[in-house]
Structure formats: C-alpha cells, structure tokens
Amino acid sequence: SMIALESAQRQIEQAEESHQVELEEQAERQFKDAEHRERVLQQQRKNGLARISGLQEQLRRSLNDISAVAPEDDASDVLEGSLMEAERSTARLAARTHEQLSRR
C-alpha cells in the first residue's frame, strides 16, 4: 500500500513537471510570435512612411515644375493651391499612420 502511494506520488510529480515544461514552451512560442509580429509591423511602418515621403517629394517636384512653366498663370496658382493642399493632407495621413502604428 505504501509502495502504491509512493508510485502515485511520483506519477503526480512527473505529470506536474511535464505540464510545467509544456507551459514554458508555449509561453516561449507566444513570445517569439509576438516579437515576429512586432518586427513585421515596424517594417510596414517604415515602408509606409517611406512611401509617404516619396509622394511628398513627388508633389514638391510637380509644384516646382508647374511654377517654372507658368509662374504668373492663374491656372497654375489654382493648381499650386491644390498641390499644397494635397501635400498637407499627405502629411496629416503620415502623422495618423505613425500614431496608429505606434499605438500597436
């Protein structure tokens, strides 16, 4: 009877140790997954901000081209205003994107 009790006790201890190892392995996998997701999000953020910067630069070049071609033309003033507004909205988009991604 005493031997059966000791055997049962050992089996319980082994089961507890095995369960603990499983929990630790699961936690490690979850941590690695979270790290990977964070790296992906950081890369997406960098790509998005680079794209926004590229679009802003394109807008600036277009604005310079228009100013050089027809500096005193009324239509160019209207277009320049539109381009400047587009640049401002792009900057707002960049700020919102940055804010949303940094909250994750």
Coordinates of C-alpha atoms in Angstrom, one line a residue:
S1 CA 0.0 0.0 0.0
M2 CA 2.9 2.3 0.9
I3 CA 4.6 1.5 -2.4
A4 CA 1.5 2.2 -4.4
L5 CA 1.2 5.6 -2.6
E6 CA 4.8 6.5 -3.4
S7 CA 4.4 5.4 -7.0
A8 CA 1.2 7.5 -7.4
Q9 CA 3.1 10.5 -5.8
R10 CA 6.0 10.1 -8.3
Q11 CA 3.5 10.0 -11.2
I12 CA 1.8 13.1 -10.0
E13 CA 5.2 14.9 -9.7
Q14 CA 6.2 13.8 -13.2
A15 CA 2.9 15.0 -14.6
E16 CA 3.3 18.3 -12.9
E17 CA 6.9 18.7 -14.3
S18 CA 5.7 17.7 -17.8
H19 CA 2.9 20.2 -17.7
Q20 CA 5.2 23.0 -16.5
V21 CA 7.6 22.3 -19.4
E22 CA 4.7 22.4 -21.8
L23 CA 3.5 25.7 -20.4
E24 CA 7.0 27.2 -20.6
E25 CA 7.4 26.0 -24.2
Q26 CA 4.0 27.5 -25.1
A27 CA 4.9 30.8 -23.5
E28 CA 8.2 30.9 -25.4
R29 CA 6.4 30.3 -28.7
Q30 CA 3.9 33.0 -27.9
F31 CA 6.7 35.4 -27.1
K32 CA 8.5 34.6 -30.4
D33 CA 5.3 35.1 -32.3
A34 CA 4.7 38.5 -30.7
E35 CA 8.3 39.5 -31.5
H36 CA 7.8 38.5 -35.1
R37 CA 4.5 40.4 -35.4
E38 CA 6.3 43.5 -33.9
R39 CA 9.1 43.3 -36.5
V40 CA 6.5 43.0 -39.3
L41 CA 4.6 46.0 -38.0
Q42 CA 7.8 48.0 -37.7
Q43 CA 8.7 47.1 -41.3
Q44 CA 5.3 48.0 -42.5
R45 CA 5.5 51.3 -40.7
K46 CA 8.9 52.1 -42.3
N47 CA 7.6 51.1 -45.7
G48 CA 4.5 53.3 -45.3
L49 CA 6.5 56.3 -44.1
A50 CA 9.0 55.9 -46.9
R51 CA 6.1 55.8 -49.4
I52 CA 4.5 58.9 -47.9
S53 CA 7.9 60.7 -48.1
G54 CA 8.2 59.7 -51.7
L55 CA 4.8 61.0 -52.5
Q56 CA 5.5 64.3 -50.7
E57 CA 8.7 64.6 -52.8
Q58 CA 6.8 63.9 -56.0
L59 CA 4.3 66.6 -55.1
R60 CA 7.1 69.1 -54.4
R61 CA 8.7 68.4 -57.8
S62 CA 5.4 68.7 -59.6
L63 CA 4.8 72.0 -57.8
N64 CA 8.3 73.3 -58.9
D65 CA 7.7 72.1 -62.5
I66 CA 4.4 74.0 -62.6
S67 CA 5.9 77.1 -61.1
A68 CA 8.8 77.0 -63.6
V69 CA 6.5 76.5 -66.6
A70 CA 3.8 79.1 -65.9
P71 CA 4.7 81.2 -62.9
E72 CA 2.1 84.0 -63.4
D73 CA -0.7 82.0 -64.8
D74 CA -3.9 81.9 -62.8
A75 CA -4.4 78.2 -63.5
S76 CA -1.0 77.5 -62.1
D77 CA -2.0 79.3 -58.9
V78 CA -5.1 77.2 -58.5
L79 CA -3.0 74.0 -59.3
E80 CA -0.3 75.1 -56.8
G81 CA -3.0 75.6 -54.2
S82 CA -4.3 72.1 -54.9
L83 CA -0.9 70.6 -54.7
M84 CA -0.1 72.3 -51.5
E85 CA -3.4 71.1 -50.0
A86 CA -2.6 67.5 -51.2
E87 CA 0.8 67.8 -49.6
R88 CA -0.8 68.9 -46.3
S89 CA -3.3 66.0 -46.4
T90 CA -0.4 63.6 -47.1
A91 CA 1.4 65.0 -44.1
R92 CA -1.7 64.5 -42.0
L93 CA -2.0 60.9 -43.3
A94 CA 1.6 60.3 -42.4
A95 CA 1.0 61.6 -38.9
R96 CA -2.1 59.5 -38.4
T97 CA -0.4 56.4 -39.8
H98 CA 2.6 57.0 -37.5
E99 CA 0.2 57.5 -34.5
Q100 CA -1.8 54.3 -35.2
L101 CA 1.2 52.1 -35.7
S102 CA 3.0 53.4 -32.6
R103 CA -0.1 52.6 -30.5
R104 CA 0.1 48.9 -31.5

